[in-house]
CSV table of C-alpha atoms and ligand atoms in Angstrom, one decimal:
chain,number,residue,atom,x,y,z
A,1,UNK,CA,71.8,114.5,73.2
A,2,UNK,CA,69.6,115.8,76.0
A,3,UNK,CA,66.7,115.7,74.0
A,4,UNK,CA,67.1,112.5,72.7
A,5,UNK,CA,67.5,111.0,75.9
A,6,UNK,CA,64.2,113.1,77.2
A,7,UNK,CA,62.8,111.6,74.6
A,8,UNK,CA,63.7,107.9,75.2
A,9,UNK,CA,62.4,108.5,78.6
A,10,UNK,CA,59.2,109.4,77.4
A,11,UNK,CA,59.0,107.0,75.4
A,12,UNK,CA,59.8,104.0,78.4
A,13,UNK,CA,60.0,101.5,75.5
A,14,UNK,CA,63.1,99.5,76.7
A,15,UNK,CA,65.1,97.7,74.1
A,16,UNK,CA,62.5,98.8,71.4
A,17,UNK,CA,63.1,102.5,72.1
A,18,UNK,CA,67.4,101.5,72.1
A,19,UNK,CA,66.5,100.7,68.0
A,20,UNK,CA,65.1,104.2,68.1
A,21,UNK,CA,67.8,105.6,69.4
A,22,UNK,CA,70.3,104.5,67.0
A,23,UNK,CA,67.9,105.2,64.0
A,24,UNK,CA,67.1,108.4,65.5
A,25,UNK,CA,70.6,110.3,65.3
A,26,UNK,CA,71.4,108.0,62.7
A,27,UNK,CA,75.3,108.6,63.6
A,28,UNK,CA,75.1,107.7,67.1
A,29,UNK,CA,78.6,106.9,68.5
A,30,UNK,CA,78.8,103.1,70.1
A,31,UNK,CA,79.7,105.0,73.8
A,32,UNK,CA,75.7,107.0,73.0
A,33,UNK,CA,74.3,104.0,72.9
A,34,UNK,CA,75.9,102.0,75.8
A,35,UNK,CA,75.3,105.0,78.0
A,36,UNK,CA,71.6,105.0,76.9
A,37,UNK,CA,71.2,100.9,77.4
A,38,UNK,CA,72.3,101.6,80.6
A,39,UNK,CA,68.9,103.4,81.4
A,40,UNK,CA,66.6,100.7,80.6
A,41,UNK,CA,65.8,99.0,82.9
A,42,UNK,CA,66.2,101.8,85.4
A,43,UNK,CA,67.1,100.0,88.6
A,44,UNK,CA,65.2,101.0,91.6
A,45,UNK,CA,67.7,102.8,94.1
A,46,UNK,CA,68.2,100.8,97.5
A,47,UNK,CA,68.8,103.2,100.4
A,48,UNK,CA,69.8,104.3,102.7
A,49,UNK,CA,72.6,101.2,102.9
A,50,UNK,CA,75.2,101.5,105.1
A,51,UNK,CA,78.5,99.0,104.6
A,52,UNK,CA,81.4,98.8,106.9
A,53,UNK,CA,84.5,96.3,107.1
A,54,UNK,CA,84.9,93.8,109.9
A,55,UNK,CA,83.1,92.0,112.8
A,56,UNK,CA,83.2,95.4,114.5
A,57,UNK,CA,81.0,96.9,111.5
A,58,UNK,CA,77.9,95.5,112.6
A,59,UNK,CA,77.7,97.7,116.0
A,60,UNK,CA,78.8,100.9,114.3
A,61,UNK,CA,76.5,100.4,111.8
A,62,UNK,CA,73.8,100.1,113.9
A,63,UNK,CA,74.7,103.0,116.0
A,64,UNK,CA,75.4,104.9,112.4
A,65,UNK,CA,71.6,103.7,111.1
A,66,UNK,CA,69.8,104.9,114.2
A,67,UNK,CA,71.3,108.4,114.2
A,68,UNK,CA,70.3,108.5,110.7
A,69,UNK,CA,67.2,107.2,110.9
A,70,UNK,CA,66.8,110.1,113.9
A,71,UNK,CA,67.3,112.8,110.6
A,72,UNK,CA,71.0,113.2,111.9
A,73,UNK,CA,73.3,114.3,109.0
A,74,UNK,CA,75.0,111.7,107.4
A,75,UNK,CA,78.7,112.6,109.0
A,76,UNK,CA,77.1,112.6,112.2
A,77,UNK,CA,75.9,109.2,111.9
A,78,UNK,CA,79.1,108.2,110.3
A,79,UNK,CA,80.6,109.5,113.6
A,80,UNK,CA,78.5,108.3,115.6
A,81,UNK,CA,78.9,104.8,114.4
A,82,UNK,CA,82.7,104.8,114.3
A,83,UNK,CA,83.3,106.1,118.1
A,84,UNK,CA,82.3,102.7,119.3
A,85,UNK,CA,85.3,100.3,118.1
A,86,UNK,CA,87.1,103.3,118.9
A,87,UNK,CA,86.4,103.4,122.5
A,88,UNK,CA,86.1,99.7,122.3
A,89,UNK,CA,89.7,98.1,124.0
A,90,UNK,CA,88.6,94.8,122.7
A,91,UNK,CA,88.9,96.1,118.9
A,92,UNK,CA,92.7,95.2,118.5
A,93,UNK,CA,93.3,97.6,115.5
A,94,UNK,CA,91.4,100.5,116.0
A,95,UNK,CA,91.8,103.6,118.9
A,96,UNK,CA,91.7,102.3,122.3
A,97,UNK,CA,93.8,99.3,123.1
A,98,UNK,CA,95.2,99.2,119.3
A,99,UNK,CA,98.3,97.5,118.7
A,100,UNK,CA,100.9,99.9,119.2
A,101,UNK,CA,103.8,101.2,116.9
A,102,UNK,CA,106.8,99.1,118.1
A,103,UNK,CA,108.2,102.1,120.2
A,104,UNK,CA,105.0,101.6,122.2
A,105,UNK,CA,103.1,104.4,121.1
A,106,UNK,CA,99.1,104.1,119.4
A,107,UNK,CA,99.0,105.9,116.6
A,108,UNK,CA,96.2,107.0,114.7
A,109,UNK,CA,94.9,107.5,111.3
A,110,UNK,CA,91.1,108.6,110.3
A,111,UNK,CA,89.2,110.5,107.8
A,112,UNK,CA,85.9,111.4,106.1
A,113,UNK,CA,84.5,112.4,103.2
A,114,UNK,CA,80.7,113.9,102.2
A,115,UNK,CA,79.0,114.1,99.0
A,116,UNK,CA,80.4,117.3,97.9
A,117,UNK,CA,83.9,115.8,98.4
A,118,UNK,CA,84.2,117.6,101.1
A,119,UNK,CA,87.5,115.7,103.7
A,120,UNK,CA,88.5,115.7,107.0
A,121,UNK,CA,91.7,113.6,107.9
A,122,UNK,CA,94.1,113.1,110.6
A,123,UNK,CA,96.9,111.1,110.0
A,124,UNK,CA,99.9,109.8,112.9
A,125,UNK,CA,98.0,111.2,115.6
A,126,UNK,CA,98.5,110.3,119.2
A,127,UNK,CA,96.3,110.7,122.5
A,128,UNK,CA,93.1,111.3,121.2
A,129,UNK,CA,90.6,108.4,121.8
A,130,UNK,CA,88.3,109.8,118.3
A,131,UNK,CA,90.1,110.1,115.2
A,132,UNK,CA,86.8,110.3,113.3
A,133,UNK,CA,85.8,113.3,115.3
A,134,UNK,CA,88.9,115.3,115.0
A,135,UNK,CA,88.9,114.5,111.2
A,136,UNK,CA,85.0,116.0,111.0
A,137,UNK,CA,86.5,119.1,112.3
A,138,UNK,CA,89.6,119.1,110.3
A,139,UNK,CA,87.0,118.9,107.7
A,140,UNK,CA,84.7,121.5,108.7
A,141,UNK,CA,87.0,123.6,110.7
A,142,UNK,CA,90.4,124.6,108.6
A,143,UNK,CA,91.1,125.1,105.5
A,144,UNK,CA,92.9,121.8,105.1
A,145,UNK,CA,92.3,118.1,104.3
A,146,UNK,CA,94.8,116.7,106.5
A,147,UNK,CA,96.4,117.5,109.8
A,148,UNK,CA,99.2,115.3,111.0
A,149,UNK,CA,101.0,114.4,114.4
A,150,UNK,CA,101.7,117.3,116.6
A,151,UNK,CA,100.0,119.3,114.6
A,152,UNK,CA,96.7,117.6,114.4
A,153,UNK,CA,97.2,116.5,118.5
A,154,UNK,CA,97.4,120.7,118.8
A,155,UNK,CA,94.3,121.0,116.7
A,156,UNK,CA,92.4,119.0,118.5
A,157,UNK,CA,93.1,120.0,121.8
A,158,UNK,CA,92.4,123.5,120.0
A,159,UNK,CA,88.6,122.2,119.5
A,160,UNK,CA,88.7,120.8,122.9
A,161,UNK,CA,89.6,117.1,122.5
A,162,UNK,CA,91.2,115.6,125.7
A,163,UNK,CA,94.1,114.2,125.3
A,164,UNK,CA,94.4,110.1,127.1
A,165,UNK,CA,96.5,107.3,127.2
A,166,UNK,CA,95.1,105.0,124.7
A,167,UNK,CA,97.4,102.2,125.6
A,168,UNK,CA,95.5,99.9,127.1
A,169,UNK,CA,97.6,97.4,129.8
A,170,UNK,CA,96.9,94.2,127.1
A,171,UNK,CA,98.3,95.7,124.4
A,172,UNK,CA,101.6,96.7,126.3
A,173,UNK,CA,101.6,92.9,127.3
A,174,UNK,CA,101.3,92.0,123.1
A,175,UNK,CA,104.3,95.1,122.5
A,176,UNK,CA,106.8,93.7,125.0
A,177,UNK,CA,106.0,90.1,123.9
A,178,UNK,CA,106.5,91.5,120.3
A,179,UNK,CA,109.6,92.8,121.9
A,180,UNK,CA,111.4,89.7,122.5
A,181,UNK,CA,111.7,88.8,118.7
A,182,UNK,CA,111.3,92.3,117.0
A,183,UNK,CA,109.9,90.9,113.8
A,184,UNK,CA,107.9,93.1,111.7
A,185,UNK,CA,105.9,90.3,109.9
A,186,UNK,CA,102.0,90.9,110.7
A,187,UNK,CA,99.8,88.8,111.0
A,188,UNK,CA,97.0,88.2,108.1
A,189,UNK,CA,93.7,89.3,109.4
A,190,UNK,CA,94.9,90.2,112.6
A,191,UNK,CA,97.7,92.3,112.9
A,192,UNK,CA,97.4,93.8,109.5
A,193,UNK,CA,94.4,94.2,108.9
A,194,UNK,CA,90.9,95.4,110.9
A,195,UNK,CA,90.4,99.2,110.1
A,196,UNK,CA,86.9,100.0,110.2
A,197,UNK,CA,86.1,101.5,106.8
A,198,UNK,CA,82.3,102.6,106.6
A,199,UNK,CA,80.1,103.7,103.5
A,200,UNK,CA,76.6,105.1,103.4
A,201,UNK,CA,74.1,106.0,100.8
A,202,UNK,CA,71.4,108.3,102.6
A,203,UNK,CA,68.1,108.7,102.1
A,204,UNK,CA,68.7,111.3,99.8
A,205,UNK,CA,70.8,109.3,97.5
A,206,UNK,CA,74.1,111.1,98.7
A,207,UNK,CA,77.3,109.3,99.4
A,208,UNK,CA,79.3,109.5,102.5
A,209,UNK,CA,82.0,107.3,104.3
A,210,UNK,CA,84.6,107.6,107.0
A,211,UNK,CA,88.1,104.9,107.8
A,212,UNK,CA,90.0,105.0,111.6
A,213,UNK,CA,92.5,102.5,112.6
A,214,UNK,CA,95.6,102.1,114.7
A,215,UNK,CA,96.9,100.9,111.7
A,216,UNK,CA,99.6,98.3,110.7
A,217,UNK,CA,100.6,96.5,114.8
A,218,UNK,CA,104.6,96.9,115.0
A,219,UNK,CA,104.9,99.6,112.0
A,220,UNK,CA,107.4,102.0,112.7
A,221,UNK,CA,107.1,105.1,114.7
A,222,UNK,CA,106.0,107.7,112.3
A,223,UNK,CA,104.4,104.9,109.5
A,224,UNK,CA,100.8,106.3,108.0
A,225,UNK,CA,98.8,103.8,106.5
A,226,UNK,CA,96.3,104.2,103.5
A,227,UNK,CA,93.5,104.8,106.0
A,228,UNK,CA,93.7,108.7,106.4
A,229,UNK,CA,94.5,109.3,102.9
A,230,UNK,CA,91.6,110.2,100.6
A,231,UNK,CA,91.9,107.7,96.8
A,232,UNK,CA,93.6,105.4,98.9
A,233,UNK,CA,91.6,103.8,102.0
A,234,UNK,CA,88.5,105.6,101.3
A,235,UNK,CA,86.7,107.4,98.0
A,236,UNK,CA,84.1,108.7,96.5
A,237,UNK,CA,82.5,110.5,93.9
A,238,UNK,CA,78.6,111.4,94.3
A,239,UNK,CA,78.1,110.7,90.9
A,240,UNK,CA,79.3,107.2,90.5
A,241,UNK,CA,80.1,105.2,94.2
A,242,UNK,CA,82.4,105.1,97.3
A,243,UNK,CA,84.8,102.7,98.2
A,244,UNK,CA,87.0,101.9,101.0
A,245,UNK,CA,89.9,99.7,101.8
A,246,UNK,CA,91.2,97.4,104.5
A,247,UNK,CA,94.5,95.5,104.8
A,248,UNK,CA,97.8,96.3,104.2
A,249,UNK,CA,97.6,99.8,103.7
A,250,UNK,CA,101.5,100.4,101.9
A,251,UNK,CA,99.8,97.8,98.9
A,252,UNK,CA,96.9,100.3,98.7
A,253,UNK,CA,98.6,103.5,98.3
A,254,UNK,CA,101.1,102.4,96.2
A,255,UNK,CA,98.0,101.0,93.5
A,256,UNK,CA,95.3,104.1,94.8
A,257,UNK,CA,93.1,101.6,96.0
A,258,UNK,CA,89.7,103.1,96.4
A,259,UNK,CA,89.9,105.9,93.9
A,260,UNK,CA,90.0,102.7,91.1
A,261,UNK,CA,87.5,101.0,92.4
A,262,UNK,CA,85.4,104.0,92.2
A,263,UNK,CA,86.5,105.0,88.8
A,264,UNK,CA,85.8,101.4,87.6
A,265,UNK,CA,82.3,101.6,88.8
A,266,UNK,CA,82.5,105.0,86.6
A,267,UNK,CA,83.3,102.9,83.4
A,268,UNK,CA,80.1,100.6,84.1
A,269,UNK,CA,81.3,97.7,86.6
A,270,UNK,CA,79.5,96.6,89.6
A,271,UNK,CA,80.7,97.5,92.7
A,272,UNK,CA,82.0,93.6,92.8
A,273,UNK,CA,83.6,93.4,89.6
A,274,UNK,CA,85.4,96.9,90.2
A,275,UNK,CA,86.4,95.7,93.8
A,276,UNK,CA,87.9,92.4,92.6
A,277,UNK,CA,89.8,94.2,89.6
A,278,UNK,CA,91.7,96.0,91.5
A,279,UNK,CA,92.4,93.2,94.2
A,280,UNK,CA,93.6,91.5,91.4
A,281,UNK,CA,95.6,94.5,89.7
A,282,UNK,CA,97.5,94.0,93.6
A,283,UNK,CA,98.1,90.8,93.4
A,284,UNK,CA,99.8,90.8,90.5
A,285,UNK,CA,102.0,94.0,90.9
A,286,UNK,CA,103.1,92.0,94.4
A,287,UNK,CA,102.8,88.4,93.7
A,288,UNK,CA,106.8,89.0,93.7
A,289,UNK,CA,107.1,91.4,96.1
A,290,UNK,CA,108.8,91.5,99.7
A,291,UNK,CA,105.3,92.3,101.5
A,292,UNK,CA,103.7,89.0,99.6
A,293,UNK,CA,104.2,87.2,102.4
A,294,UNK,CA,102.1,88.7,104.7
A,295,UNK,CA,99.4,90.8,102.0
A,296,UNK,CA,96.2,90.9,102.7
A,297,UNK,CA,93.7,93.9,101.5
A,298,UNK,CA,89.8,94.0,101.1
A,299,UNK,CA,87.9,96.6,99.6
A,300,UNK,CA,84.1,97.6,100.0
A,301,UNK,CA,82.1,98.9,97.5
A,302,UNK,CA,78.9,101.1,96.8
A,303,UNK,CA,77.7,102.3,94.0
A,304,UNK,CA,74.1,105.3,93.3
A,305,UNK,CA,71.8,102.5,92.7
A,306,UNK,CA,72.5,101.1,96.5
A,307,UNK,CA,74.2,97.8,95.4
A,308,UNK,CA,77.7,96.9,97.2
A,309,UNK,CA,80.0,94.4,97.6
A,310,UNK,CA,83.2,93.2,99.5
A,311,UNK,CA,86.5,91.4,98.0
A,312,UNK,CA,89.6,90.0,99.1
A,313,UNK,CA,93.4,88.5,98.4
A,314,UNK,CA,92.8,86.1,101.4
A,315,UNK,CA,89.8,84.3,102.6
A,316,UNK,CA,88.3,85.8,105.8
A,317,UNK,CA,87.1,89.2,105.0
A,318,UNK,CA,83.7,90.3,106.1
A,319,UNK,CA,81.4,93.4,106.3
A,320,UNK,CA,78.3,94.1,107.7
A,321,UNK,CA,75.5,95.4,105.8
A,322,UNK,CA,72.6,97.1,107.0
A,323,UNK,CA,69.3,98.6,105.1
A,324,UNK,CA,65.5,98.5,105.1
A,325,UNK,CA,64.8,95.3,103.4
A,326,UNK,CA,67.1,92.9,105.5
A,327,UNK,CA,68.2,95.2,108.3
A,328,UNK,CA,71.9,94.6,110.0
A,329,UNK,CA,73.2,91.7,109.1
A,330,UNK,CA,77.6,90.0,107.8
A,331,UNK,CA,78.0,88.8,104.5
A,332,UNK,CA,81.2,87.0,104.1
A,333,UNK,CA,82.9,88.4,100.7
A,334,UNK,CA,84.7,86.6,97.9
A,335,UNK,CA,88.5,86.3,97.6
A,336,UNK,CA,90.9,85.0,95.5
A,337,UNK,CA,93.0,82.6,97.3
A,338,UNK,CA,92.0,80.4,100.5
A,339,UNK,CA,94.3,81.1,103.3
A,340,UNK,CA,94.4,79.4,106.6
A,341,UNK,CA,95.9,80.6,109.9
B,1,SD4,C1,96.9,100.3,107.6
B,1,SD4,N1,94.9,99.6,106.3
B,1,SD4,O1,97.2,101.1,108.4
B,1,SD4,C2,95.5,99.8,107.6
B,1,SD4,C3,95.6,98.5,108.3
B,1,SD4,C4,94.4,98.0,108.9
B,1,SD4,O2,93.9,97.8,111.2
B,1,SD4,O3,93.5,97.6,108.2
B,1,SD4,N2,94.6,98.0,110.3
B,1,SD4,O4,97.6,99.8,106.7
């Protein structure tokens, strides 16, 4: 097999040097030759690219691309990036001044993941204003993937994280409002939706990405989304892509979100076709489902070769893209139904 294929390198004939192929082993299995049709064209590799969800992308991923472009290691830059809607009170559903749980309390969930699939994550963690950070130690500091509650608050005021009020005095306005009717009905793109979710291919061709949110505004005290949990809001596997998710995070875990994006991208899909799949495969294991009413979930998507794309159930997903040939820019991504507030 090797040889053949060193041999239809070699050769660089394209579709002529496919014929060989076939008459060359003479018993060539159909998968032989798809996988070796795959090589011709070779694609040129795009990178580094860096994708993340939301509005709030665009600022991270400036922040992630200068540190990168300053030779910082990709998890650095990923860190870097993702501090800033953090600390940012006017980003609604991540770290400071997230919605709280409807006791009142911010709660957090993060991780990260490098290209040996190496994790960090932190999941229900309170009074720590960077997730990301504490999850890049859980990562490179423990034996663990994931840390949760009072055990990852201990952790990181181990490391030396302080430990703050993240309630900002805006958000306790929106809790006691929230108060008055005690619903728990969120609202599409605003209340249930907004994690930062961030992907990178570096210049070295490796994949990287990282997720932090407050999560779900009005979930109950204790409620981990899909965000800190690795195949669900964020995966990837250096050989094929990475993928993340955004949205409502109890319709991602329960379908693995990210981990079958990524493995559809294994199969041969585009990074669209395998995110819009599996918003599809959602859709219809909820279209008669309790949470219907208020699902929304987008994924991201980046595959070797430095091509990515974005899907949604509703209309109003962005991400912001950022690389050599445009620089940092939005693109709006495709959905499958229109949905107005
Ligand atoms: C969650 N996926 O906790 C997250 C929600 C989100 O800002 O996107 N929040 O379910």
């Amino acid at each position: 097999m090797s040889n053949r294929r060193d041999f239809i390198k070699k050769a660089a004939l394209g579709a002529a040097a496919v014929t060989s192929v076939v008459g060359l082993s003479g018993f060539a299995e159909k998968e032989d030759v798809k996988e070796d049709l795959l090589e011709f064209p070779s694609k040129k590799v795009k990178k580094p690219v860096i994708i993340s969800t939301w509005n709030h992308g665009l600022p991270a991923n400036q922040e992630t691309w200068k540190e990168l472009k300053a030779g910082k290691p990709a998890l650095d830059a990923i860190e870097a990036g993702m501090k800033i809607p953090e600390a940012d009170p006017n980003v609604r559903s991540v770290g400071y001044g997230g919605y709280p749980d409807r006791e009142g309390k911010v709660t957090l969930d993060a991780c990260i993941m490098d290209h040996n699939s190496n994790c960090g994550s932190v999941s229900f963690l309170q009074g720590i204003m960077h997730p990301i950070s504490v999850a890049k130690k859980v990562l490179q500091n423990t034996p663990h993937v994931m840390l949760s509650g009072q055990g990852a608050l201990q952790f990181a005021l181990s490391e030396g994280f302080k430990e703050e009020n993240l309630l900002t005095p805006e958000s306790e306005k929106d809790w006691k409002k929230w108060l008055e009717e005690s619903k728990y009905k969120p609202v599409i793109n605003i209340e249930n939706h907004d994690t930062i979710s961030m992907l990178m291919l570096d210049q070295d061709g490796n994949l990287a990405g990282g997720c932090t949110t407050s999560g779900a505004a009005w979930k109950m005290h204790g409620r981990v989304g899909d965000s800190p949990i690795i195949g669900a809001g964020l995966f990837l596997d250096n050989e094929v892509g990475a993928a993340a998710a955004t949205g409502l995070g109890e319709a991602v875990i329960r379908t693995a979100g990210s981990a079958m994006v990524v493995e559809l991208m294994r199969q041969g899909k585009s990074p669209f076709e395998a995110c819009k799949e599996i918003t599809e495969r959602i859709y219809n294991k909820h279209k008669n489902h309790k949470d219907m009413e208020y699902l929304q979930v987008g994924f991201i998507a980046l595959n070797k070769n430095g091509e990515h794309a974005g899907y949604s159930l509703r209309s109003g997903f962005n991400y912001a893209v950022s690389d050599d040939e445009k620089g940092h820019r939005m693109e709006d991504a495709k959905f499958k139904m229109s949905w107005d507030k």
